[in-house]
Coordinates of C-alpha atoms in Angstrom, one line a residue:
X55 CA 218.6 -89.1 217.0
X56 CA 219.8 -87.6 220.6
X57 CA 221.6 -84.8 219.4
X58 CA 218.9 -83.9 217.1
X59 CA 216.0 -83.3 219.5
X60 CA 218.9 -81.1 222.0
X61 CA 219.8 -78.9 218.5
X62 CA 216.1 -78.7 217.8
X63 CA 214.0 -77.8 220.7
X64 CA 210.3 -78.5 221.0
X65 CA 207.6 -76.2 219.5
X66 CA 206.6 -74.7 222.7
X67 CA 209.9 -74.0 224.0
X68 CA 211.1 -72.1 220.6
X69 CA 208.0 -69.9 221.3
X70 CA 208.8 -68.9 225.0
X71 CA 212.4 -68.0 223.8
X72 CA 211.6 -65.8 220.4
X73 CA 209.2 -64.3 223.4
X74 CA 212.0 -64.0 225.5
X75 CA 214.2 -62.5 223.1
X76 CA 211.7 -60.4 221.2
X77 CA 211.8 -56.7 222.1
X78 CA 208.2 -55.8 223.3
X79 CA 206.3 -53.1 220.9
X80 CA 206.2 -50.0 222.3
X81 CA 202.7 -48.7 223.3
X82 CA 201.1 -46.3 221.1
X83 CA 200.7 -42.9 222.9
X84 CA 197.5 -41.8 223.6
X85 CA 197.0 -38.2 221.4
X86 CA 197.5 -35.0 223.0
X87 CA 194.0 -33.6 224.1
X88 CA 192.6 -30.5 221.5
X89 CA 192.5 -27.4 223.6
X90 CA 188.9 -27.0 224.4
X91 CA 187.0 -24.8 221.9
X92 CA 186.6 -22.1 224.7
X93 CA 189.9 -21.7 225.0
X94 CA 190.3 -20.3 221.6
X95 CA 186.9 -18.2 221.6
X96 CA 189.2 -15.6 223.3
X97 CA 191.6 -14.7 221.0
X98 CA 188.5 -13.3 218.1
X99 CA 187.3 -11.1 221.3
X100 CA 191.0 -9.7 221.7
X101 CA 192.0 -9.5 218.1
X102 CA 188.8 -7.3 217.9
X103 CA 189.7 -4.4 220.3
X104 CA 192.9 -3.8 217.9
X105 CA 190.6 -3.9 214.7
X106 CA 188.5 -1.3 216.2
X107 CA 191.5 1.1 217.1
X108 CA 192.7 0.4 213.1
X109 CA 189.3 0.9 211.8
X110 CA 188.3 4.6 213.8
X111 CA 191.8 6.1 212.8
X112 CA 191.8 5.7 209.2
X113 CA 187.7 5.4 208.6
X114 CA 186.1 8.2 211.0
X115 CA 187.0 11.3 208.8
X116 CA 185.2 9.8 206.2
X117 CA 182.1 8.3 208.2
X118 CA 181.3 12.3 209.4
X119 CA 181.5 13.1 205.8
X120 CA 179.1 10.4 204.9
X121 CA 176.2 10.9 207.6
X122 CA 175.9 14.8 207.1
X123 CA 175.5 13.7 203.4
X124 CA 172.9 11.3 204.7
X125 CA 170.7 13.6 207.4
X126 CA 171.1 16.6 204.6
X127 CA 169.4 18.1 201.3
X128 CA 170.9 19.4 198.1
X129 CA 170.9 22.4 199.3
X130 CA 173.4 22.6 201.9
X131 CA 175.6 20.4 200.6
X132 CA 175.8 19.2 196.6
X133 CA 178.3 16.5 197.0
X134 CA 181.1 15.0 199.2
X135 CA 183.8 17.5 198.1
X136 CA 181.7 20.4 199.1
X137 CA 180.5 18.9 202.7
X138 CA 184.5 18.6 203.4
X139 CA 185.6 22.0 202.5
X140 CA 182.3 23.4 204.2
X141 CA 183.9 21.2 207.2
X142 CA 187.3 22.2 207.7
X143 CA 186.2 25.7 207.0
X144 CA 184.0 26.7 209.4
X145 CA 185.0 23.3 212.1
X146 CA 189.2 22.9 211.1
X147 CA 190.0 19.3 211.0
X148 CA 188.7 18.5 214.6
X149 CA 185.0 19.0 212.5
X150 CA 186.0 15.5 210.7
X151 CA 186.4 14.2 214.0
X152 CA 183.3 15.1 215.3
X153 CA 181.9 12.1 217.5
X154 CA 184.6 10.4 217.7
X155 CA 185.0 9.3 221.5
X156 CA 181.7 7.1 221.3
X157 CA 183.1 4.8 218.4
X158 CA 186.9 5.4 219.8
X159 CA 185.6 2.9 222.7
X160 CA 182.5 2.0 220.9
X161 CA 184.3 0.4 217.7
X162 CA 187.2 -1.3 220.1
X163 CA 184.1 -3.1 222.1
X164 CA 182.3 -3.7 218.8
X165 CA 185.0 -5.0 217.2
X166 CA 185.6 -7.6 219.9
X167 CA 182.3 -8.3 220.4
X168 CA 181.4 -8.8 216.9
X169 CA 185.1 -10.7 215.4
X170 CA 184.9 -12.6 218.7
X171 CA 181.5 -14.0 218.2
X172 CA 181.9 -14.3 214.7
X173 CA 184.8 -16.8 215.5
X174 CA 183.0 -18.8 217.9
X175 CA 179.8 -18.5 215.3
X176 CA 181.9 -20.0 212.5
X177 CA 182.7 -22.9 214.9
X178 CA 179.5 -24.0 216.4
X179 CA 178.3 -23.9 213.2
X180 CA 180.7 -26.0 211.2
X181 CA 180.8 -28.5 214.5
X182 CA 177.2 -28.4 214.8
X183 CA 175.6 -28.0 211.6
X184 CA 177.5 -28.3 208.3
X185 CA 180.0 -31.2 209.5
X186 CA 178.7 -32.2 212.8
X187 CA 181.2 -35.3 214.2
X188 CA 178.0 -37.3 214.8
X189 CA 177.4 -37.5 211.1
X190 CA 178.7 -40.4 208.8
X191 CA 180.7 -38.5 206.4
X192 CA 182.2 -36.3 209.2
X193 CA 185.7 -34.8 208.2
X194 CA 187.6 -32.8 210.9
X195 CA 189.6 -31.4 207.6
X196 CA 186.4 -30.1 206.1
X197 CA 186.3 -26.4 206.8
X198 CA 183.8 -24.3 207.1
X199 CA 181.9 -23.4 203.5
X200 CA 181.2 -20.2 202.4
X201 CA 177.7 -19.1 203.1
X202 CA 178.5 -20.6 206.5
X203 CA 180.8 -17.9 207.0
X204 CA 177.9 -15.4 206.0
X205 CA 175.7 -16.9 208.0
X206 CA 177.9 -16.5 211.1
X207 CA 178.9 -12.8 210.1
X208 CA 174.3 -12.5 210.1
X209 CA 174.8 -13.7 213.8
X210 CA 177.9 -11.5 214.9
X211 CA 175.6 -8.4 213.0
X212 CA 173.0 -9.3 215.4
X213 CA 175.1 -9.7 218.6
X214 CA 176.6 -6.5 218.1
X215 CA 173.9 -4.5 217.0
X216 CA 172.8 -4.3 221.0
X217 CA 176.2 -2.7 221.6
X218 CA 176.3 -0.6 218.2
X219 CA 172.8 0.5 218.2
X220 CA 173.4 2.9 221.1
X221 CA 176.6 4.1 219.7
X222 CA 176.0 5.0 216.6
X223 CA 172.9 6.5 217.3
X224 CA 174.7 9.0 220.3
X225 CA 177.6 9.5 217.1
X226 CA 174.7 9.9 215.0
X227 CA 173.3 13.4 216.9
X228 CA 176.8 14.4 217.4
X229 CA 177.5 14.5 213.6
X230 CA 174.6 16.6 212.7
X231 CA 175.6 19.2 215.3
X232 CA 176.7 22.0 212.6
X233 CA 177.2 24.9 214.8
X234 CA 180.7 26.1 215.0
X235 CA 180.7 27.0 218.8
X236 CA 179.6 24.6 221.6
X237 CA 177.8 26.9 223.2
X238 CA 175.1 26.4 220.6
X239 CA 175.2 23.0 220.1
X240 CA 172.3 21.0 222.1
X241 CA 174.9 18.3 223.3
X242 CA 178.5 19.4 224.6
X243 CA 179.9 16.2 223.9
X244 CA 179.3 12.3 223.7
X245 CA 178.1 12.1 227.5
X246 CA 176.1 15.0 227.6
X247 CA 174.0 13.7 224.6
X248 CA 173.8 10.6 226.4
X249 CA 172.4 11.9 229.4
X250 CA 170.0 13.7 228.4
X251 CA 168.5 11.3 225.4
X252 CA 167.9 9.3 228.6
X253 CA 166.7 11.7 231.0
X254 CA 163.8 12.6 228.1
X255 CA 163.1 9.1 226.7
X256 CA 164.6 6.6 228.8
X257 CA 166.3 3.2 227.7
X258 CA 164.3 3.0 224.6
X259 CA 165.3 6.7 223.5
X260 CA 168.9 5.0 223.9
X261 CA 168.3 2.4 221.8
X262 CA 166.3 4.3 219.1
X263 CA 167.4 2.6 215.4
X264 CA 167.5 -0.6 216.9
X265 CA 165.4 -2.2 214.2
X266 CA 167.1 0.1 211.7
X267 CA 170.4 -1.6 213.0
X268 CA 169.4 -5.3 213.0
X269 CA 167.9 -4.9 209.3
X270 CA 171.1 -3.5 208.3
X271 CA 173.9 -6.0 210.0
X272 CA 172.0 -8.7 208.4
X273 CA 174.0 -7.5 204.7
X274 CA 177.0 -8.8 206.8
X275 CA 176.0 -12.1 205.3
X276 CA 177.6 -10.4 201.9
X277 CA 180.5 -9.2 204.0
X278 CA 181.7 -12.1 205.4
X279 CA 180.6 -14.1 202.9
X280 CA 182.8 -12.8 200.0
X281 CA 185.6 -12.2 202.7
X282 CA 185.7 -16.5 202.7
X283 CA 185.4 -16.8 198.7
X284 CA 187.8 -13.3 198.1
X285 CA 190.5 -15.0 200.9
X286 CA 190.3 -18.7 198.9
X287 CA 190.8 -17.8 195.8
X288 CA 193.8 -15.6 196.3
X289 CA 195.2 -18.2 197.8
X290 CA 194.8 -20.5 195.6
X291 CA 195.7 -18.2 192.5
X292 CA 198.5 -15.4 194.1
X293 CA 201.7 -15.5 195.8
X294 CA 200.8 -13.6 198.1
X295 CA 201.5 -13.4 202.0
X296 CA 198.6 -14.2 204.7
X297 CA 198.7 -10.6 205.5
X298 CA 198.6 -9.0 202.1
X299 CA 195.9 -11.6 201.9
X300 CA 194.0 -10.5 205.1
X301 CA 194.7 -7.1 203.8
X302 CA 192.9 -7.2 200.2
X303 CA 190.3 -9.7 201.4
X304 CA 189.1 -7.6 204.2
X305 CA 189.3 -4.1 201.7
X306 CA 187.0 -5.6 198.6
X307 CA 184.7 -8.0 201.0
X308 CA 183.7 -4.9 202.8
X309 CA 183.1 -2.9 199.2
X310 CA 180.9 -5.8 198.6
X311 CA 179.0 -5.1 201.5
X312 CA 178.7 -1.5 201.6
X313 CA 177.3 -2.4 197.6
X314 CA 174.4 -4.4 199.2
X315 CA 173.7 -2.8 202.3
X316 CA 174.1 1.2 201.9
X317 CA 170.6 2.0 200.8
X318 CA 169.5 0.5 204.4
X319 CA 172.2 2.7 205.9
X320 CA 171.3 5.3 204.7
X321 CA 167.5 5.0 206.0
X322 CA 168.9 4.0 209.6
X323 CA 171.1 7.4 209.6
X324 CA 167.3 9.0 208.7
X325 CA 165.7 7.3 212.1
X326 CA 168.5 8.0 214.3
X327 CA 169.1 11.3 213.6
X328 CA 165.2 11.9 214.0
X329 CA 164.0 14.6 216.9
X330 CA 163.3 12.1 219.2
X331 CA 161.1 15.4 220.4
X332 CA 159.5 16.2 224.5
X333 CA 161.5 17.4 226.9
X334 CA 164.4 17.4 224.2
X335 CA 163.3 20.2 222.4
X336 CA 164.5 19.3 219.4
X337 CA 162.2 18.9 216.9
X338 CA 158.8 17.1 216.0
X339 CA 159.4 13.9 215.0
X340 CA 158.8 12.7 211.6
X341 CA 159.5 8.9 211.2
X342 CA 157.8 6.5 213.8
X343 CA 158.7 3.6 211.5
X344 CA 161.4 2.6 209.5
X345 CA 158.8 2.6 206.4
X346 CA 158.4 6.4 207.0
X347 CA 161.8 7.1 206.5
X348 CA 162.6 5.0 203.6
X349 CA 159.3 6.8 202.2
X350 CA 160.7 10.3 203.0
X351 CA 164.0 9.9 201.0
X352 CA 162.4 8.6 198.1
X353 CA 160.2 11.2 198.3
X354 CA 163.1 14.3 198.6
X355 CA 165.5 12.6 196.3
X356 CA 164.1 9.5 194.1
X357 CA 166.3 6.4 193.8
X358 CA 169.5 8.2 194.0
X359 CA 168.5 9.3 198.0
X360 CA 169.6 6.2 198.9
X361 CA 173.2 6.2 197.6
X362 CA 173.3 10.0 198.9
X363 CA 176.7 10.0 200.3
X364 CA 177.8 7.4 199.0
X365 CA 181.3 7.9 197.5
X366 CA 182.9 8.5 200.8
X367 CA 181.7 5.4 202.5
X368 CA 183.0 3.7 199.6
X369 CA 186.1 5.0 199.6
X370 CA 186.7 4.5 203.2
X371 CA 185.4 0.8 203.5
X372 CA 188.5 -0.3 201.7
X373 CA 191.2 1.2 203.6
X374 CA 189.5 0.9 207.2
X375 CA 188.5 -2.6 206.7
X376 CA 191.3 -4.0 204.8
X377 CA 194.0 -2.1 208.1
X378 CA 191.1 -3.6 210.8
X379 CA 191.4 -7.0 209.4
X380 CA 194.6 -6.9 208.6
X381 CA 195.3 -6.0 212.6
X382 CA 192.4 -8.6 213.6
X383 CA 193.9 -11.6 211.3
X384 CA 197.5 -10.4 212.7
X385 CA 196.7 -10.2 216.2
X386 CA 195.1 -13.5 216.2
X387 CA 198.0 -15.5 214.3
X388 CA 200.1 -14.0 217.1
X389 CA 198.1 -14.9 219.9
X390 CA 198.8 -18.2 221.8
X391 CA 196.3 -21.2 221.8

């Protein structure tokens, strides 16, 4: 009976020694803490500047093409193949680059501006309103749905549209400059038309087209849109590589755009290239509203004004785009959190 009660210890003291003995747990780490959102806003603003550069090189040739197209009649130019050979006639190939320093600088700034916000647009908005963590069916692995996506690129139109407004309008007069010598143009250069386009009409002279701008940037709904649902499906359904996949999205997504938006391009091109008139001296001024101008080219042209120029917008929105967001999507893969 002795030596049974020494083999078997009492209840309590088998519990101190398998505690004792036990090894202890090991305390569960606490997780790593997610980089703050701001700290990511950065990279879409940086990416951009490179998408800019991408864009200008391979798209501005046939953006000069398109706006004389737009701000002309049938009879100085019948189509896009005349308007280049016209061009490098009587300008060489530096006519094709006509206005290019404004968007040079103006499309790297644009670019960051509007890819940057559009990446912080896309997360405020899935964090805030289509999978807010307050809500019960929150899921952090949910990403952002598709018209989301439009409705951020609608923002990032309008965030940029303060910067672009100005830039394309001072590109705009430069454009439609078709005298060969400088010495006849009425602006020497990007600056000069600057200047004086505020030395005549002040800050609002600047920003004439503003309205024209905002109504158009608001088809990048379409844009970024179809970028989303273009990008999903081939990667669901190809083999192919994130950049072939950045480079195809971003060339058809911003065909589908140009489909939807050119007819209210083409009526912005109208106001900005407008005499703004006084102490300009360069013109009387036809279209104090946007409805004037989308009256006049009906009027000159029918339906088919507003898809004047056309063609070469079209075929430059697939290779500028699809190189910019191939650069953008690039860039920002490379860039550390």
């Amino acid at each position: 009976m002795t030596s049974n009660l020494k083999d078997h210890p009492p209840p309590d003291s088998m519990a101190a020694t398998a505690t004792a003995t036990a090894p202890v747990p090991a305390q569960p780490q606490a997780p790593a803490p997610a980089p703050a959102p701001a700290a990511k806003n950065y990279k879409g603003f940086v990416a951009g500047v490179f998408s800019g550069i991408a864009k200008l090189s391979v798209g501005h040739p046939f953006d000069t093409i398109k706006v004389r197209l737009q701000t002309s009649t049938s009879s100085q130019f019948s189509g896009p193949l005349q308007c280049v050979t016209q061009t490098l006639r009587n300008e060489g190939i530096a006519g094709l680059y006509k206005g290019a320093s404004p968007p040079l600088v103006g499309w790297m700034f644009m670019d960051s501006v509007m890819l940057g916000s559009l990446t912080m647009y896309r997360r405020l908005l899935r964090d805030n309103l289509f999978n807010p963590p307050w809500h019960p069916l929150h899921d952090p692995s949910i990403p952002l749905p598709s018209h989301g996506h439009g409705l951020a690129g609608v923002l990032a139109g309008f965030t940029v549209s303060f910067i672009a407004a100005p830039v394309e309008h001072i590109k705009a007069r430069l454009q439609t400059q078709y005298a060969a010598r400088k010495s006849e143009r009425l602006y020497s250069g990007p600056i000069d038309c600057l200047k004086k386009v505020y030395g005549h009409h002040g800050i609002q002279g600047v920003y004439h087209g503003l309205g024209a701008t905002l109504l158009f940037r608001s088809f990048f709904f379409f844009w970024w849109g179809s970028y989303d649902v273009i990008s999903k499906w081939m990667a669901t359904h190809t083999a192919m590589s994130a950049p072939a996949i950045n480079f195809w999205a971003g060339g058809l997504s911003a065909q589908v755009f140009w489909l939807t938006s050119y007819p209210s391009d083409v009526v912005k091109q109208r106001i900005m290239t407008d005499p703004l008139g006084g102490g300009l001296k360069d013109g009387v001024r036809r279209f104090p509203h946007w409805k004037d101008a989308a009256v006049a080219v009906y009027r000159e042209n029918g339906a088919k004004g507003y898809w004047r120029g056309f063609l070469p917008c079209f075929l430059r929105a697939f290779p500028a785009n699809a190189m910019a967001l191939l650069a953008f999507e690039g860039v920002m893969r490379a860039l550390p959190e």
